[in-house]
PDB file of C-alpha atoms in Angstrom:
ATOM      1  CA  MET X 283      60.795 167.478 293.778  1.00 50.00           C
ATOM      2  CA  ALA X 284      60.108 164.117 295.485  1.00 49.00           C
ATOM      3  CA  ASN X 285      62.675 162.596 297.929  1.00 48.00           C
ATOM      4  CA  SER X 286      65.706 161.872 296.236  1.00 49.00           C
ATOM      5  CA  GLN X 287      65.577 158.280 297.570  1.00 56.00           C
ATOM      6  CA  GLU X 288      62.313 157.707 295.627  1.00 84.00           C
ATOM      7  CA  VAL X 289      63.312 159.681 292.638  1.00 92.00           C
ATOM      8  CA  SER X 290      64.465 158.215 289.240  1.00 97.00           C
ATOM      9  CA  VAL X 291      66.969 159.816 286.983  1.00 98.00           C
ATOM     10  CA  TRP X 292      66.465 159.499 283.405  1.00 98.00           C
ATOM     11  CA  GLY X 293      68.376 160.611 280.532  1.00 97.00           C
ATOM     12  CA  ILE X 294      67.262 161.604 276.899  1.00 97.00           C
ATOM     13  CA  HIS X 295      68.699 162.553 273.811  1.00 94.00           C
ATOM     14  CA  ALA X 296      67.030 164.985 271.183  1.00 91.00           C
ATOM     15  CA  GLY X 297      67.764 162.896 268.036  1.00 84.00           C
ATOM     16  CA  LYS X 298      71.041 162.354 266.170  1.00 80.00           C
ATOM     17  CA  THR X 299      71.361 165.918 265.246  1.00 80.00           C
ATOM     18  CA  GLY X 300      69.654 167.517 268.207  1.00 81.00           C
ATOM     19  CA  ASP X 301      66.668 168.369 266.348  1.00 85.00           C
ATOM     20  CA  ALA X 302      64.229 167.820 268.994  1.00 90.00           C
ATOM     21  CA  GLN X 303      65.705 170.405 271.346  1.00 90.00           C
ATOM     22  CA  SER X 304      63.382 173.079 270.442  1.00 90.00           C
ATOM     23  CA  ILE X 305      60.355 170.794 271.520  1.00 92.00           C
ATOM     24  CA  PHE X 306      62.201 170.260 274.912  1.00 95.00           C
ATOM     25  CA  LEU X 307      63.225 173.705 275.650  1.00 94.00           C
ATOM     26  CA  LYS X 308      60.571 175.711 274.109  1.00 94.00           C
ATOM     27  CA  GLU X 309      57.578 173.276 274.788  1.00 94.00           C
ATOM     28  CA  ASN X 310      58.716 172.300 278.117  1.00 96.00           C
ATOM     29  CA  CYS X 311      58.477 168.628 277.347  1.00 96.00           C
ATOM     30  CA  VAL X 312      60.647 165.668 276.523  1.00 97.00           C
ATOM     31  CA  ALA X 313      59.746 163.508 273.515  1.00 96.00           C
ATOM     32  CA  LEU X 314      60.876 160.467 271.749  1.00 96.00           C
ATOM     33  CA  GLY X 315      59.910 159.541 268.198  1.00 94.00           C
ATOM     34  CA  TRP X 316      58.639 156.486 267.063  1.00 95.00           C
ATOM     35  CA  PRO X 317      55.297 158.158 265.412  1.00 94.00           C
ATOM     36  CA  GLU X 318      54.302 154.730 263.784  1.00 94.00           C
ATOM     37  CA  MET X 319      53.696 153.252 267.236  1.00 96.00           C
ATOM     38  CA  GLY X 320      50.797 155.699 267.789  1.00 95.00           C
ATOM     39  CA  ASN X 321      49.669 156.349 271.355  1.00 96.00           C
ATOM     40  CA  LEU X 322      51.593 153.832 273.664  1.00 97.00           C
ATOM     41  CA  LYS X 323      48.933 153.902 275.927  1.00 96.00           C
ATOM     42  CA  ASP X 324      46.861 151.765 273.546  1.00 95.00           C
ATOM     43  CA  LEU X 325      49.052 148.702 274.123  1.00 95.00           C
ATOM     44  CA  GLY X 326      48.615 148.547 277.739  1.00 92.00           C
ATOM     45  CA  ALA X 327      51.620 147.813 280.207  1.00 94.00           C
ATOM     46  CA  ASP X 328      52.636 144.854 278.081  1.00 94.00           C
ATOM     47  CA  ARG X 329      56.404 144.766 276.913  1.00 94.00           C
ATOM     48  CA  GLU X 330      55.435 142.007 274.327  1.00 96.00           C
ATOM     49  CA  ALA X 331      52.974 144.426 272.673  1.00 97.00           C
ATOM     50  CA  PHE X 332      55.604 146.890 272.172  1.00 97.00           C
ATOM     51  CA  LYS X 333      57.671 144.427 270.447  1.00 97.00           C
ATOM     52  CA  GLU X 334      55.257 142.982 268.157  1.00 96.00           C
ATOM     53  CA  LYS X 335      54.394 146.626 267.048  1.00 97.00           C
ATOM     54  CA  LEU X 336      57.862 147.491 266.388  1.00 97.00           C
ATOM     55  CA  ILE X 337      58.250 144.058 264.438  1.00 97.00           C
ATOM     56  CA  LYS X 338      55.264 144.920 262.286  1.00 96.00           C
ATOM     57  CA  PHE X 339      56.591 148.492 261.307  1.00 95.00           C
ATOM     58  CA  PHE X 340      60.202 147.776 261.329  1.00 96.00           C
ATOM     59  CA  PRO X 341      60.515 144.259 259.924  1.00 96.00           C
ATOM     60  CA  ASP X 342      63.843 144.440 258.634  1.00 95.00           C
ATOM     61  CA  ARG X 343      65.821 145.659 261.858  1.00 96.00           C
ATOM     62  CA  LYS X 344      68.464 143.386 263.571  1.00 95.00           C
ATOM     63  CA  PRO X 345      66.642 141.172 266.390  1.00 93.00           C
ATOM     64  CA  GLY X 346      68.352 143.252 269.275  1.00 94.00           C
ATOM     65  CA  TYR X 347      66.364 146.393 268.254  1.00 96.00           C
ATOM     66  CA  TYR X 348      63.114 145.246 269.141  1.00 97.00           C
ATOM     67  CA  PRO X 349      63.770 144.531 272.800  1.00 97.00           C
ATOM     68  CA  ASN X 350      65.825 147.739 273.182  1.00 96.00           C
ATOM     69  CA  ALA X 351      63.282 150.022 271.544  1.00 97.00           C
ATOM     70  CA  ALA X 352      60.362 148.445 273.274  1.00 97.00           C
ATOM     71  CA  GLY X 353      62.186 148.532 276.425  1.00 97.00           C
ATOM     72  CA  GLN X 354      62.667 152.602 275.856  1.00 97.00           C
ATOM     73  CA  LEU X 355      59.168 153.244 274.679  1.00 98.00           C
ATOM     74  CA  TYR X 356      57.625 151.121 277.685  1.00 98.00           C
ATOM     75  CA  ARG X 357      59.645 152.742 280.307  1.00 97.00           C
ATOM     76  CA  PHE X 358      58.904 156.354 278.868  1.00 98.00           C
ATOM     77  CA  ALA X 359      55.030 155.541 278.887  1.00 97.00           C
ATOM     78  CA  HIS X 360      55.186 153.709 282.001  1.00 97.00           C
ATOM     79  CA  GLU X 361      57.994 153.484 284.333  1.00 97.00           C
ATOM     80  CA  MET X 362      58.740 157.420 284.360  1.00 97.00           C
ATOM     81  CA  GLN X 363      56.859 159.042 287.072  1.00 96.00           C
ATOM     82  CA  LYS X 364      55.866 162.644 287.840  1.00 97.00           C
ATOM     83  CA  GLY X 365      58.568 164.006 290.086  1.00 97.00           C
ATOM     84  CA  ASP X 366      61.340 161.960 288.358  1.00 98.00           C
ATOM     85  CA  ILE X 367      64.432 164.148 287.137  1.00 98.00           C
ATOM     86  CA  ILE X 368      65.566 164.193 283.583  1.00 98.00           C
ATOM     87  CA  ILE X 369      69.093 165.069 282.089  1.00 98.00           C
ATOM     88  CA  TYR X 370      69.223 166.331 278.855  1.00 97.00           C
ATOM     89  CA  PRO X 371      72.778 166.806 277.518  1.00 96.00           C
ATOM     90  CA  SER X 372      72.453 169.160 274.592  1.00 93.00           C
ATOM     91  CA  LYS X 373      74.833 168.716 271.580  1.00 88.00           C
ATOM     92  CA  VAL X 374      73.631 172.071 270.427  1.00 88.00           C
ATOM     93  CA  ASP X 375      74.637 174.374 273.333  1.00 90.00           C
ATOM     94  CA  LYS X 376      76.931 171.810 275.231  1.00 91.00           C
ATOM     95  CA  GLN X 377      75.151 172.289 278.294  1.00 95.00           C
ATOM     96  CA  ILE X 378      73.375 169.846 280.613  1.00 97.00           C
ATOM     97  CA  HIS X 379      69.739 170.933 281.146  1.00 97.00           C
ATOM     98  CA  ILE X 380      68.256 169.131 284.601  1.00 97.00           C
ATOM     99  CA  GLY X 381      64.291 169.128 284.621  1.00 98.00           C
ATOM    100  CA  GLU X 382      61.423 167.509 286.721  1.00 98.00           C
ATOM    101  CA  ILE X 383      58.907 165.519 285.126  1.00 98.00           C
ATOM    102  CA  THR X 384      55.546 167.245 285.595  1.00 98.00           C
ATOM    103  CA  GLY X 385      53.025 165.384 283.435  1.00 97.00           C
ATOM    104  CA  ASP X 386      51.962 161.847 282.649  1.00 97.00           C
ATOM    105  CA  TYR X 387      52.794 160.102 279.014  1.00 98.00           C
ATOM    106  CA  LYS X 388      50.530 161.736 276.283  1.00 96.00           C
ATOM    107  CA  PHE X 389      50.665 161.255 272.386  1.00 96.00           C
ATOM    108  CA  SER X 390      50.712 164.751 270.681  1.00 93.00           C
ATOM    109  CA  ALA X 391      48.977 164.948 267.560  1.00 85.00           C
ATOM    110  CA  GLU X 392      50.828 168.099 267.022  1.00 87.00           C
ATOM    111  CA  HIS X 393      54.183 166.231 266.617  1.00 86.00           C
ATOM    112  CA  THR X 394      52.743 162.971 264.900  1.00 84.00           C
ATOM    113  CA  LYS X 395      55.522 163.153 262.182  1.00 88.00           C
ATOM    114  CA  THR X 396      58.421 163.939 264.387  1.00 91.00           C
ATOM    115  CA  TYR X 397      58.276 163.475 268.208  1.00 94.00           C
ATOM    116  CA  PRO X 398      54.999 162.440 269.524  1.00 96.00           C
ATOM    117  CA  GLN X 399      55.691 160.658 272.421  1.00 97.00           C
ATOM    118  CA  GLN X 400      55.848 163.290 275.022  1.00 97.00           C
ATOM    119  CA  ARG X 401      55.800 164.003 278.770  1.00 98.00           C
ATOM    120  CA  ALA X 402      55.998 167.525 280.265  1.00 98.00           C
ATOM    121  CA  VAL X 403      58.982 168.831 281.932  1.00 98.00           C
ATOM    122  CA  LYS X 404      59.826 171.888 284.179  1.00 98.00           C
ATOM    123  CA  TRP X 405      63.432 172.667 283.392  1.00 98.00           C
ATOM    124  CA  LEU X 406      65.194 173.714 286.745  1.00 97.00           C
ATOM    125  CA  LYS X 407      68.710 174.067 285.913  1.00 97.00           C
ATOM    126  CA  THR X 408      71.203 174.534 283.010  1.00 96.00           C
ATOM    127  CA  LEU X 409      74.998 173.698 283.611  1.00 96.00           C
ATOM    128  CA  PRO X 410      78.010 173.587 281.705  1.00 95.00           C
ATOM    129  CA  ARG X 411      79.138 170.074 281.075  1.00 93.00           C
ATOM    130  CA  THR X 412      82.624 170.797 282.659  1.00 93.00           C
ATOM    131  CA  GLN X 413      80.710 170.808 286.003  1.00 93.00           C
ATOM    132  CA  PHE X 414      80.299 166.930 285.999  1.00 95.00           C
ATOM    133  CA  SER X 415      82.758 164.343 286.334  1.00 96.00           C
ATOM    134  CA  GLN X 416      83.757 162.299 283.224  1.00 95.00           C
ATOM    135  CA  GLY X 417      81.833 159.403 284.272  1.00 96.00           C
ATOM    136  CA  ALA X 418      78.566 161.200 284.532  1.00 96.00           C
ATOM    137  CA  LEU X 419      79.122 162.672 280.887  1.00 95.00           C
ATOM    138  CA  TYR X 420      79.743 159.185 279.740  1.00 95.00           C
ATOM    139  CA  GLU X 421      76.812 157.803 281.053  1.00 96.00           C
ATOM    140  CA  SER X 422      74.438 160.868 280.165  1.00 95.00           C
ATOM    141  CA  GLY X 423      75.916 160.205 276.457  1.00 92.00           C
ATOM    142  CA  SER X 424      74.207 156.854 276.061  1.00 89.00           C
ATOM    143  CA  ALA X 425      73.812 155.248 272.805  1.00 88.00           C
ATOM    144  CA  MET X 426      70.217 154.887 273.626  1.00 92.00           C
ATOM    145  CA  SER X 427      67.514 157.787 273.312  1.00 94.00           C
ATOM    146  CA  PHE X 428      66.036 157.351 276.885  1.00 97.00           C
ATOM    147  CA  PHE X 429      67.803 155.693 279.456  1.00 97.00           C
ATOM    148  CA  LEU X 430      67.755 155.241 283.493  1.00 97.00           C
ATOM    149  CA  ILE X 431      70.945 156.985 284.892  1.00 97.00           C
ATOM    150  CA  LYS X 432      72.127 154.838 287.583  1.00 96.00           C
ATOM    151  CA  ASN X 433      75.817 155.184 288.414  1.00 96.00           C
ATOM    152  CA  PHE X 434      76.009 158.651 288.517  1.00 96.00           C
ATOM    153  CA  ALA X 435      72.445 159.553 289.461  1.00 96.00           C
ATOM    154  CA  ASN X 436      73.647 161.179 292.926  1.00 96.00           C
ATOM    155  CA  GLU X 437      76.011 163.381 290.832  1.00 96.00           C
ATOM    156  CA  PHE X 438      73.038 164.930 288.869  1.00 96.00           C
ATOM    157  CA  LEU X 439      70.703 165.388 291.829  1.00 96.00           C
ATOM    158  CA  SER X 440      73.583 167.124 293.793  1.00 95.00           C
ATOM    159  CA  ALA X 441      74.374 169.378 290.981  1.00 94.00           C
ATOM    160  CA  LEU X 442      70.512 170.316 291.042  1.00 92.00           C
ATOM    161  CA  GLU X 443      70.627 171.096 294.807  1.00 91.00           C
ATOM    162  CA  GLY X 444      73.762 173.348 294.085  1.00 86.00           C
ATOM    163  CA  LYS X 445      76.278 171.092 295.222  1.00 80.00           C
ATOM    164  CA  GLU X 446      79.651 170.943 293.495  1.00 68.00           C
ATOM    165  CA  SER X 447      80.793 167.761 291.849  1.00 59.00           C
ATOM    166  CA  ILE X 448      83.388 165.940 293.873  1.00 55.00           C
ATOM    167  CA  LEU X 449      85.901 165.579 290.675  1.00 52.00           C
ATOM    168  CA  PRO X 450      85.181 167.988 288.485  1.00 48.00           C
ATOM    169  CA  PRO X 451      86.991 167.029 284.750  1.00 48.00           C
ATOM    170  CA  THR X 452      89.850 169.190 283.815  1.00 48.00           C
ATOM    171  CA  GLN X 453      88.738 168.488 280.248  1.00 51.00           C
ATOM    172  CA  ASP X 454      85.513 167.051 278.804  1.00 49.00           C
ATOM    173  CA  GLU X 455      86.781 164.107 276.965  1.00 50.00           C
ATOM    174  CA  SER X 456      83.332 163.156 275.365  1.00 51.00           C
ATOM    175  CA  ILE X 457      83.351 166.468 273.394  1.00 48.00           C
ATOM    176  CA  SER X 458      87.181 166.459 272.171  1.00 42.00           C
ATOM    177  CA  GLY X 459      87.923 162.973 272.281  1.00 43.00           C
ATOM    178  CA  VAL X 460      91.466 163.671 273.657  1.00 39.00           C
ATOM    179  CA  SER X 461      92.398 162.606 276.837  1.00 37.00           C
ATOM    180  CA  GLU X 462      95.350 164.294 279.079  1.00 36.00           C
TER     181      GLU X 462
END
């Protein structure tokens, strides 16, 4: 793993129902959908090209959708780097899976109908959600499919190194919806 000062910590979700979890954990990759976009490398490192293609395939979306989706896809293809850390908070097993990105972006012909935008990952650690502060759980629970973790990146990196969270939660409010 690269020096923690140089490493970005990303978060990813496995679809609204967790349907990509089997791809993530069994095939050792992280993936995004948007199959209509085709191979993102064909668009080059041009955010406007990403927006234009999204408008072509999804013309009826709200205006804010295009920069948001384009940004996620652009960052996945062009900003994420080998050695970066990925956090996958699983809805299926209620665990936090932590991995290291080991491959460049690729378009997977095998998954063209589901999650074709992919990057190889080596899963390093799986921890219960209760090992993390409420803030870290909220940040990793972003509404976006793919996002940069900024505020609690050090907490996830410390957990990866086997260090305990400074303020472990007594209850995981992001699951139960009840606070103490």
